């Protein structure tokens, strides 16, 4: 199985006033293509920072980040933007839908930015996603007209509409009740099974573990446990450029 | 898609969008109406001056082309010397006055017979020539605007005048009083502000002007056929400076309002910008989005501004019928460019600031 994501001695230091805050302190990770995994840990352990770095939203202070065969460590802002556009899909705790647009337009914005031309193949793919997420009937509504669970499902549809290689979800059930949380998590599992997207759920909620194949635990900016680690000697398998699924 | 986002963004903040559009409307209207009034007055004055029927306008040294603004005077006796110049057929002295009690009205103090000799005479609608020093002849536009008739009294320059006659417009001024009365009112006895000169052969204008310059080297002599062109040219720097000031102030209003509108927009929409950046939108995409939103505001403001300018022009001519507002296609184009420029300048910094936002920080913005 190809390794899609890898970090080597990843360090991220934030400046808060005159104080340096070390959010990541040498994180080493290897993630396979098509994996569904959870990165867990208490608040402030560095899991969100790790997600931002893995999602090409933030640059590491030192160390190496390989995404789909490309080292993003020294990339310019434009290059990082292109990585996000082509390879990453984000789902956030607060849904982050554009409030002035309908659910459909929110998805179309992502497609427009991605440069995805309208076509039967894309339309069919989107139709499948909407059907799976059970939001076909909600497409004409604006975010404030949708429930939290529906908004999150629209956010998921927007994140995967462009078939990114990696789907990153930051506390995806953090704003949902237990019923909606279960629906959304089941959908993540189903989407991962159907579309083989590498899906990383970043959470502090231990209940999510039941829905993932692998759990990585973080504490104080380092990985403290991994129930399915990939040994370093699998070098030959590393970074076979995988195209978006 | 861009269009959908822009329209949704504008519709979501109706008050701000309306205020921004109104500011651009104000900018365009201010330019078009003020420039239109200036151009209208000078164009109308030029046409009336050309309509006198003379061939040369003779003025004292350092006089303004806007005849009403000329303070200098010349002895009336100078007219006899001008008449002696070869090619001159008739000369009429004029004493100009400005009545600003209601609008801006130019009054000509005229020697009636000599004025007729040079201009070919008035076309009478009603009444006739002066028979007393406190009588005035008005043109038909003035009579219509002020709802006055022959025999009515009008107050001009703190003097009461009786209307002796109403004539067809287009003979230099809208109001004509006897020359001696005008001289007496200003204390410039036996003096004139200008002379209109009629030639034996109108084609000899430039030759006669050359002769005039030899006799009166410091005086101004202008062919009346070229008067309108000269009125609009750079020979009137004060007018240009006035127009430039108005345009500058109008553009400043536009820039500041667009800047404020776009700046508050991007502050309010920081999280939205973060979302777009997380979706992979480039900095150029964000700049383009803000610019296009500003462009929609400007274009709407331009259209409403042009419409408002024509409405204002109509209102001005209704309230002040003697005023003309000349809105030209040239100035419509210029005002539109200025409005677009103010949109570009006003949204430049906000758009760059929006694009420069760190996506992680923007997403964390509450």
Short mmCIF file of C-alpha atoms in Angstrom, two decimals, chain A residues 14 52 57-58 77-78 81-82 84-85 88 90 92 94 96-101 105-106 108-110 112-114 158 162, chain B residues 1-2 4-5 8-9 12-13 269 271-285 355 358-360 363 366:
data_model
loop_
_atom_site.label_atom_id
_atom_site.label_comp_id
_atom_site.label_asym_id
_atom_site.label_seq_id
_atom_site.Cartn_x
_atom_site.Cartn_y
_atom_site.Cartn_z
CA UNK A 14 4.23 29.70 17.31
CA UNK A 52 -3.09 22.53 9.46
CA UNK A 57 -2.47 25.55 5.60
CA UNK A 58 0.57 26.23 7.75
CA UNK A 77 2.20 30.37 -0.49
CA UNK A 78 1.03 29.87 -4.07
CA UNK A 81 -2.52 26.92 -2.14
CA UNK A 82 -2.25 24.70 -5.20
CA UNK A 84 -4.78 22.49 -0.95
CA UNK A 85 -6.78 23.03 -4.12
CA UNK A 88 -6.92 18.37 0.25
CA UNK A 90 -11.32 20.13 4.82
CA UNK A 92 -14.40 21.82 10.22
CA UNK A 94 -18.10 24.86 12.83
CA UNK A 96 -17.62 26.85 7.73
CA UNK A 97 -20.12 27.07 4.94
CA UNK A 98 -20.32 30.41 3.12
CA UNK A 99 -23.42 31.90 4.78
CA UNK A 100 -24.64 33.97 1.83
CA UNK A 101 -24.72 31.03 -0.59
CA UNK A 105 -23.50 27.19 -4.46
CA UNK A 106 -21.16 26.29 -1.58
CA UNK A 108 -20.00 24.95 -6.75
CA UNK A 109 -17.56 27.48 -5.23
CA UNK A 110 -15.23 24.63 -4.31
CA UNK A 112 -14.96 26.60 -9.36
CA UNK A 113 -11.81 27.15 -7.29
CA UNK A 114 -10.64 23.66 -8.16
CA UNK A 158 -18.05 20.28 -0.57
CA UNK A 162 -13.30 17.59 -6.11
CA UNK B 1 -19.80 31.33 -9.99
CA UNK B 2 -17.91 34.54 -9.24
CA UNK B 4 -23.18 34.41 -7.84
CA UNK B 5 -20.77 34.98 -4.96
CA UNK B 8 -24.88 37.15 -2.78
CA UNK B 9 -22.22 39.11 -0.87
CA UNK B 12 -26.35 40.06 2.24
CA UNK B 13 -25.36 43.60 3.29
CA UNK B 269 -15.85 38.39 6.10
CA UNK B 271 -13.79 33.85 8.17
CA UNK B 272 -15.28 33.58 4.66
CA UNK B 273 -11.89 34.51 3.21
CA UNK B 274 -10.33 31.82 5.41
CA UNK B 275 -12.86 29.29 4.08
CA UNK B 276 -12.06 30.22 0.48
CA UNK B 277 -8.33 29.96 1.19
CA UNK B 278 -8.84 26.53 2.79
CA UNK B 279 -10.66 25.46 -0.38
CA UNK B 280 -7.54 26.41 -2.32
CA UNK B 281 -8.48 29.90 -3.50
CA UNK B 282 -5.35 31.81 -4.45
CA UNK B 283 -4.54 35.34 -3.30
CA UNK B 284 -5.35 36.52 -6.82
CA UNK B 285 -8.79 34.92 -6.51
CA UNK B 355 -5.47 38.18 0.28
CA UNK B 358 -3.24 33.77 7.08
CA UNK B 359 -5.83 31.06 6.33
CA UNK B 360 -5.54 29.47 9.78
CA UNK B 363 -10.66 30.59 10.01
CA UNK B 366 -14.92 35.23 15.36
#
